[in-house]
Amino acid sequence: MTVAAIPVAFGVIADRTTKQLDERTLWGGSPARVMRLSESGVAAWRELSASGVGSNASGVLARRLTDAGLVHPRPPEPDRDLDVTVVIPVRDRVDALQRCLRALGPSHRVIIVDDGSDDGEAVAHVAHHHGATVVRRARNGGPAAARNSGLTAVGTDFVAFLDSDCVAPPDWIAGLAAHFADPLVAAVAPRVMALAEGPSRLERYSARFGSLDLGTREARVAPGTRIAYVPTAAVVIRRAALEQVATDGAAFDPALRVGEDVDLMWRLHSAGWRVRYDPSVLVRHAEPTTWPALLARRYRYGTSAGALAVRHPESIAPVVLSSLPTVAVAGLLARKPLLAAAAFGASVVTTARALRAADLPTAGVVPACGRAVGETWLGIGRYACQFAAPVLIAGLARGGPRRWGTRAALASLLLAPALSPSHASGSVDAPTRVVGRLLDDVAYGAGVWAGCVRARNAVPLRPDVRLRPFRAPRRTSAVSEGSRP
């Protein structure tokens, strides 16, 4: 298969999880894997590490490594500004729109899509005050339809979508523009965080666990990876890519009131485009001001899963589990230590055997398998909270002095979301963190159940259990993609 090289003058930087096991072998990425370099690949890696992309060979290697998440691109500084139009869909929310436009400034052409506002004159007044063009929709069609309407008025090579309740600095587009020096990059998204961290528990919780905040680590965006999608609350997209994946002239699926951004990113990925997440650029987003409103938003997000599963059944698994760590966790939860120990031992043995077969070092296998068991427990716990929290709570409520072990196991699953590592900054007291994340997951899971019933599709409820998590890498002329443990 031909691999398009990353252009000359790009640099790369290793992901913080990437490890070089020896001169020819790299480990890391998302999903984690082993990459074995050929002789020519070793030379290309030396060139990349020393001075960036300087030849087709190092450009091809850079593409494969960035696609795997082992390294991240460092594009050269652009020699001109991006030719871009900003599209902002809005329905009423005049004060938020005013704040958004004031922060954005006059640097770019702006199109406001009034998606059937009750007071269209107020929206038009704010837009015209800031020099923006207004596209008026007679009836509300939702975010996808509004963005499609805005696209019809765009004549530039790039379009930036921004939600009206976002506050973006004037240079946010300039901060993402360099990535488009790679002709395969279709879209780049910044980090989207809560607008402000205030004194209330809800504000502190939203600042740390905002549903649009994807964290501090940059990534290639693709289903099945650490960052599976980026929201269109703030994103810059190449218009040619939108035109390629459009259906009946519509880039966004107007049938999707929620999840239209996930669908678009996955269609771009399927078409061979690259999407990048760059958290060095920060955009703020207004979060709900009450707990019921926050949980209602999480429920609404969850309802998209059923419709997305119809369109992308291979990309929607709620949790991906490896068989042996899953058996080990099941043994611990069932208080069967021999079963847990046997499964853990089998995981260590099979992983070490696969490493030896690939002529790779086996040092660190035991702690790696231990981490896999811990991550599996967290994954099962969050899955259980999202889709079976009432069952867990009912089990905790059942009496009997002999049930302490069962209660401890169920409680560990309920606490799993609160114990999961958080990428965001900020302080949240323990009760708010535990209760908030539990309610957050329950609300989202309820939405998934509702979406599945509506779409008559149970795929978003089915865990993906991998029977063979590790295989020896196969050699190719430059680099070989190996296991995904």
GROMACS .gro file of N, CA, C and O in nm, residues 272-332:
model
  244
  272GLY      N    1  -0.979   0.882   0.419
  272GLY     CA    2  -0.834   0.891   0.411
  272GLY      C    3  -0.775   1.023   0.456
  272GLY      O    4  -0.653   1.043   0.449
  273TRP      N    5  -0.859   1.115   0.505
  273TRP     CA    6  -0.808   1.243   0.555
  273TRP      C    7  -0.754   1.226   0.697
  273TRP      O    8  -0.789   1.131   0.767
  274ARG      N    9  -0.671   1.321   0.742
  274ARG     CA   10  -0.621   1.323   0.878
  274ARG      C   11  -0.687   1.437   0.955
  274ARG      O   12  -0.710   1.545   0.899
  275VAL      N   13  -0.717   1.411   1.081
  275VAL     CA   14  -0.773   1.511   1.171
  275VAL      C   15  -0.681   1.520   1.292
  275VAL      O   16  -0.640   1.418   1.347
  276ARG      N   17  -0.645   1.643   1.333
  276ARG     CA   18  -0.553   1.663   1.444
  276ARG      C   19  -0.622   1.735   1.560
  276ARG      O   20  -0.710   1.820   1.539
  277TYR      N   21  -0.582   1.699   1.680
  277TYR     CA   22  -0.623   1.769   1.801
  277TYR      C   23  -0.501   1.839   1.857
  277TYR      O   24  -0.400   1.776   1.886
  278ASP      N   25  -0.510   1.972   1.871
  278ASP     CA   26  -0.396   2.053   1.915
  278ASP      C   27  -0.436   2.134   2.039
  278ASP      O   28  -0.493   2.243   2.028
  279PRO      N   29  -0.406   2.083   2.158
  279PRO     CA   30  -0.448   2.152   2.281
  279PRO      C   31  -0.364   2.273   2.316
  279PRO      O   32  -0.390   2.338   2.418
  280SER      N   33  -0.264   2.306   2.235
  280SER     CA   34  -0.187   2.427   2.262
  280SER      C   35  -0.271   2.552   2.237
  280SER      O   36  -0.237   2.661   2.283
  281VAL      N   37  -0.379   2.537   2.161
  281VAL     CA   38  -0.475   2.646   2.137
  281VAL      C   39  -0.597   2.620   2.223
  281VAL      O   40  -0.652   2.508   2.224
  282LEU      N   41  -0.643   2.719   2.296
  282LEU     CA   42  -0.752   2.702   2.391
  282LEU      C   43  -0.870   2.791   2.356
  282LEU      O   44  -0.856   2.911   2.332
  283VAL      N   45  -0.989   2.728   2.350
  283VAL     CA   46  -1.115   2.800   2.331
  283VAL      C   47  -1.204   2.768   2.451
  283VAL      O   48  -1.208   2.654   2.498
  284ARG      N   49  -1.271   2.870   2.501
  284ARG     CA   50  -1.360   2.852   2.616
  284ARG      C   51  -1.505   2.831   2.569
  284ARG      O   52  -1.547   2.887   2.467
  285HIS      N   53  -1.579   2.753   2.648
  285HIS     CA   54  -1.715   2.716   2.612
  285HIS      C   55  -1.804   2.726   2.734
  285HIS      O   56  -1.770   2.677   2.842
  286ALA      N   57  -1.919   2.790   2.719
  286ALA     CA   58  -2.011   2.806   2.832
  286ALA      C   59  -2.073   2.671   2.869
  286ALA      O   60  -2.124   2.600   2.781
  287GLU      N   61  -2.068   2.638   2.995
  287GLU     CA   62  -2.126   2.514   3.045
  287GLU      C   63  -2.261   2.543   3.111
  287GLU      O   64  -2.290   2.657   3.150
  288PRO      N   65  -2.346   2.440   3.126
  288PRO     CA   66  -2.476   2.461   3.194
  288PRO      C   67  -2.457   2.518   3.334
  288PRO      O   68  -2.358   2.490   3.402
  289THR      N   69  -2.555   2.594   3.379
  289THR     CA   70  -2.544   2.664   3.507
  289THR      C   71  -2.617   2.593   3.620
  289THR      O   72  -2.615   2.640   3.734
  290THR      N   73  -2.683   2.481   3.591
  290THR     CA   74  -2.749   2.401   3.696
  290THR      C   75  -2.717   2.255   3.672
  290THR      O   76  -2.689   2.213   3.559
  291TRP      N   77  -2.723   2.176   3.779
  291TRP     CA   78  -2.698   2.033   3.763
  291TRP      C   79  -2.800   1.966   3.670
  291TRP      O   80  -2.761   1.885   3.585
  292PRO      N   81  -2.931   1.995   3.682
  292PRO     CA   82  -3.024   1.933   3.586
  292PRO      C   83  -2.991   1.965   3.441
  292PRO      O   84  -3.001   1.880   3.353
  293ALA      N   85  -2.948   2.089   3.414
  293ALA     CA   86  -2.914   2.126   3.276
  293ALA      C   87  -2.789   2.052   3.230
  293ALA      O   88  -2.781   2.007   3.115
  294LEU      N   89  -2.690   2.037   3.319
  294LEU     CA   90  -2.569   1.964   3.283
  294LEU      C   91  -2.601   1.818   3.251
  294LEU      O   92  -2.555   1.762   3.151
  295LEU      N   93  -2.683   1.755   3.336
  295LEU     CA   94  -2.716   1.614   3.314
  295LEU      C   95  -2.805   1.597   3.191
  295LEU      O   96  -2.795   1.497   3.120
  296ALA      N   97  -2.891   1.696   3.165
  296ALA     CA   98  -2.974   1.689   3.044
  296ALA      C   99  -2.887   1.696   2.919
  296ALA      O  100  -2.913   1.627   2.819
  297ARG      N  101  -2.781   1.778   2.923
  297ARG     CA  102  -2.690   1.783   2.809
  297ARG      C  103  -2.619   1.650   2.790
  297ARG      O  104  -2.606   1.602   2.678
  298ARG      N  105  -2.573   1.589   2.899
  298ARG     CA  106  -2.507   1.460   2.889
  298ARG      C  107  -2.602   1.354   2.834
  298ARG      O  108  -2.564   1.270   2.753
  299TYR      N  109  -2.727   1.357   2.879
  299TYR     CA  110  -2.828   1.264   2.825
  299TYR      C  111  -2.844   1.286   2.675
  299TYR      O  112  -2.847   1.189   2.598
  300ARG      N  113  -2.852   1.411   2.635
  300ARG     CA  114  -2.871   1.442   2.493
  300ARG      C  115  -2.753   1.392   2.410
  300ARG      O  116  -2.772   1.336   2.302
  301TYR      N  117  -2.631   1.409   2.460
  301TYR     CA  118  -2.515   1.357   2.389
  301TYR      C  119  -2.525   1.205   2.373
  301TYR      O  120  -2.492   1.150   2.269
  302GLY      N  121  -2.569   1.138   2.477
  302GLY     CA  122  -2.579   0.991   2.471
  302GLY      C  123  -2.678   0.941   2.368
  302GLY      O  124  -2.659   0.833   2.310
  303THR      N  125  -2.783   1.019   2.340
  303THR     CA  126  -2.884   0.973   2.246
  303THR      C  127  -2.831   0.958   2.104
  303THR      O  128  -2.893   0.893   2.020
  304SER      N  129  -2.714   1.016   2.076
  304SER     CA  130  -2.659   1.006   1.940
  304SER      C  131  -2.602   0.869   1.909
  304SER      O  132  -2.581   0.835   1.792
  305ALA      N  133  -2.576   0.787   2.012
  305ALA     CA  134  -2.503   0.661   1.991
  305ALA      C  135  -2.578   0.566   1.898
  305ALA      O  136  -2.517   0.501   1.812
  306GLY      N  137  -2.710   0.557   1.914
  306GLY     CA  138  -2.785   0.464   1.830
  306GLY      C  139  -2.777   0.499   1.682
  306GLY      O  140  -2.751   0.413   1.597
  307ALA      N  141  -2.798   0.626   1.651
  307ALA     CA  142  -2.792   0.668   1.511
  307ALA      C  143  -2.651   0.656   1.455
  307ALA      O  144  -2.631   0.619   1.339
  308LEU      N  145  -2.549   0.686   1.537
  308LEU     CA  146  -2.411   0.671   1.491
  308LEU      C  147  -2.376   0.524   1.466
  308LEU      O  148  -2.300   0.493   1.375
  309ALA      N  149  -2.433   0.435   1.545
  309ALA     CA  150  -2.406   0.292   1.526
  309ALA      C  151  -2.462   0.242   1.393
  309ALA      O  152  -2.404   0.152   1.332
  310VAL      N  153  -2.571   0.300   1.349
  310VAL     CA  154  -2.626   0.262   1.218
  310VAL      C  155  -2.530   0.302   1.108
  310VAL      O  156  -2.509   0.230   1.011
  311ARG      N  157  -2.465   0.417   1.124
  311ARG     CA  158  -2.374   0.470   1.022
  311ARG      C  159  -2.231   0.417   1.036
  311ARG      O  160  -2.162   0.401   0.936
  312HIS      N  161  -2.189   0.390   1.159
  312HIS     CA  162  -2.049   0.350   1.184
  312HIS      C  163  -2.045   0.236   1.286
  312HIS      O  164  -1.991   0.252   1.395
  313PRO      N  165  -2.100   0.121   1.254
  313PRO     CA  166  -2.108   0.013   1.354
  313PRO      C  167  -1.973  -0.035   1.404
  313PRO      O  168  -1.962  -0.085   1.516
  314GLU      N  169  -1.868  -0.018   1.323
  314GLU     CA  170  -1.736  -0.067   1.363
  314GLU      C  171  -1.664   0.028   1.458
  314GLU      O  172  -1.558  -0.007   1.511
  315SER      N  173  -1.719   0.146   1.482
  315SER     CA  174  -1.646   0.249   1.557
  315SER      C  175  -1.710   0.287   1.690
  315SER      O  176  -1.660   0.377   1.757
  316ILE      N  177  -1.816   0.221   1.732
  316ILE     CA  178  -1.900   0.272   1.838
  316ILE      C  179  -1.895   0.190   1.966
  316ILE      O  180  -1.969   0.217   2.060
  317ALA      N  181  -1.806   0.090   1.977
  317ALA     CA  182  -1.801   0.006   2.097
  317ALA      C  183  -1.782   0.091   2.222
  317ALA      O  184  -1.695   0.178   2.226
  318PRO      N  185  -1.861   0.067   2.329
  318PRO     CA  186  -1.851   0.151   2.449
  318PRO      C  187  -1.724   0.125   2.529
  318PRO      O  188  -1.679   0.211   2.604
  319VAL      N  189  -1.666   0.006   2.516
  319VAL     CA  190  -1.543  -0.027   2.587
  319VAL      C  191  -1.475  -0.140   2.512
  319VAL      O  192  -1.543  -0.228   2.457
  320VAL      N  193  -1.343  -0.135   2.503
  320VAL     CA  194  -1.264  -0.240   2.438
  320VAL      C  195  -1.185  -0.313   2.546
  320VAL      O  196  -1.110  -0.250   2.622
  321LEU      N  197  -1.205  -0.443   2.554
  321LEU     CA  198  -1.144  -0.523   2.660
  321LEU      C  199  -1.059  -0.635   2.601
  321LEU      O  200  -1.095  -0.693   2.499
  322SER      N  201  -0.949  -0.666   2.668
  322SER     CA  202  -0.870  -0.783   2.634
  322SER      C  203  -0.917  -0.899   2.720
  322SER      O  204  -0.951  -0.882   2.838
  323SER      N  205  -0.918  -1.019   2.663
  323SER     CA  206  -0.984  -1.132   2.727
  323SER      C  207  -0.923  -1.170   2.862
  323SER      O  208  -0.994  -1.182   2.963
  324LEU      N  209  -0.791  -1.188   2.867
  324LEU     CA  210  -0.731  -1.237   2.991
  324LEU      C  211  -0.738  -1.135   3.105
  324LEU      O  212  -0.774  -1.171   3.218
  325PRO      N  213  -0.705  -1.006   3.084
  325PRO     CA  214  -0.728  -0.909   3.192
  325PRO      C  215  -0.873  -0.902   3.236
  325PRO      O  216  -0.902  -0.882   3.355
  326THR      N  217  -0.967  -0.923   3.143
  326THR     CA  218  -1.108  -0.921   3.179
  326THR      C  219  -1.142  -1.038   3.271
  326THR      O  220  -1.215  -1.023   3.370
  327VAL      N  221  -1.088  -1.155   3.240
  327VAL     CA  222  -1.110  -1.271   3.327
  327VAL      C  223  -1.048  -1.247   3.464
  327VAL      O  224  -1.106  -1.283   3.568
  328ALA      N  225  -0.930  -1.185   3.468
  328ALA     CA  226  -0.866  -1.156   3.596
  328ALA      C  227  -0.952  -1.062   3.680
  328ALA      O  228  -0.970  -1.083   3.801
  329VAL      N  229  -1.007  -0.957   3.619
  329VAL     CA  230  -1.094  -0.865   3.692
  329VAL      C  231  -1.220  -0.936   3.738
  329VAL      O  232  -1.265  -0.917   3.853
  330ALA      N  233  -1.278  -1.019   3.652
  330ALA     CA  234  -1.398  -1.094   3.691
  330ALA      C  235  -1.369  -1.183   3.812
  330ALA      O  236  -1.452  -1.195   3.903
  331GLY      N  237  -1.251  -1.246   3.813
  331GLY     CA  238  -1.215  -1.329   3.927
  331GLY      C  239  -1.202  -1.249   4.055
  331GLY      O  240  -1.248  -1.292   4.162
  332LEU      N  241  -1.144  -1.130   4.047
  332LEU     CA  242  -1.132  -1.046   4.166
  332LEU      C  243  -1.269  -1.000   4.216
  332LEU      O  244  -1.296  -1.002   4.336
   0.00000   0.00000   0.00000
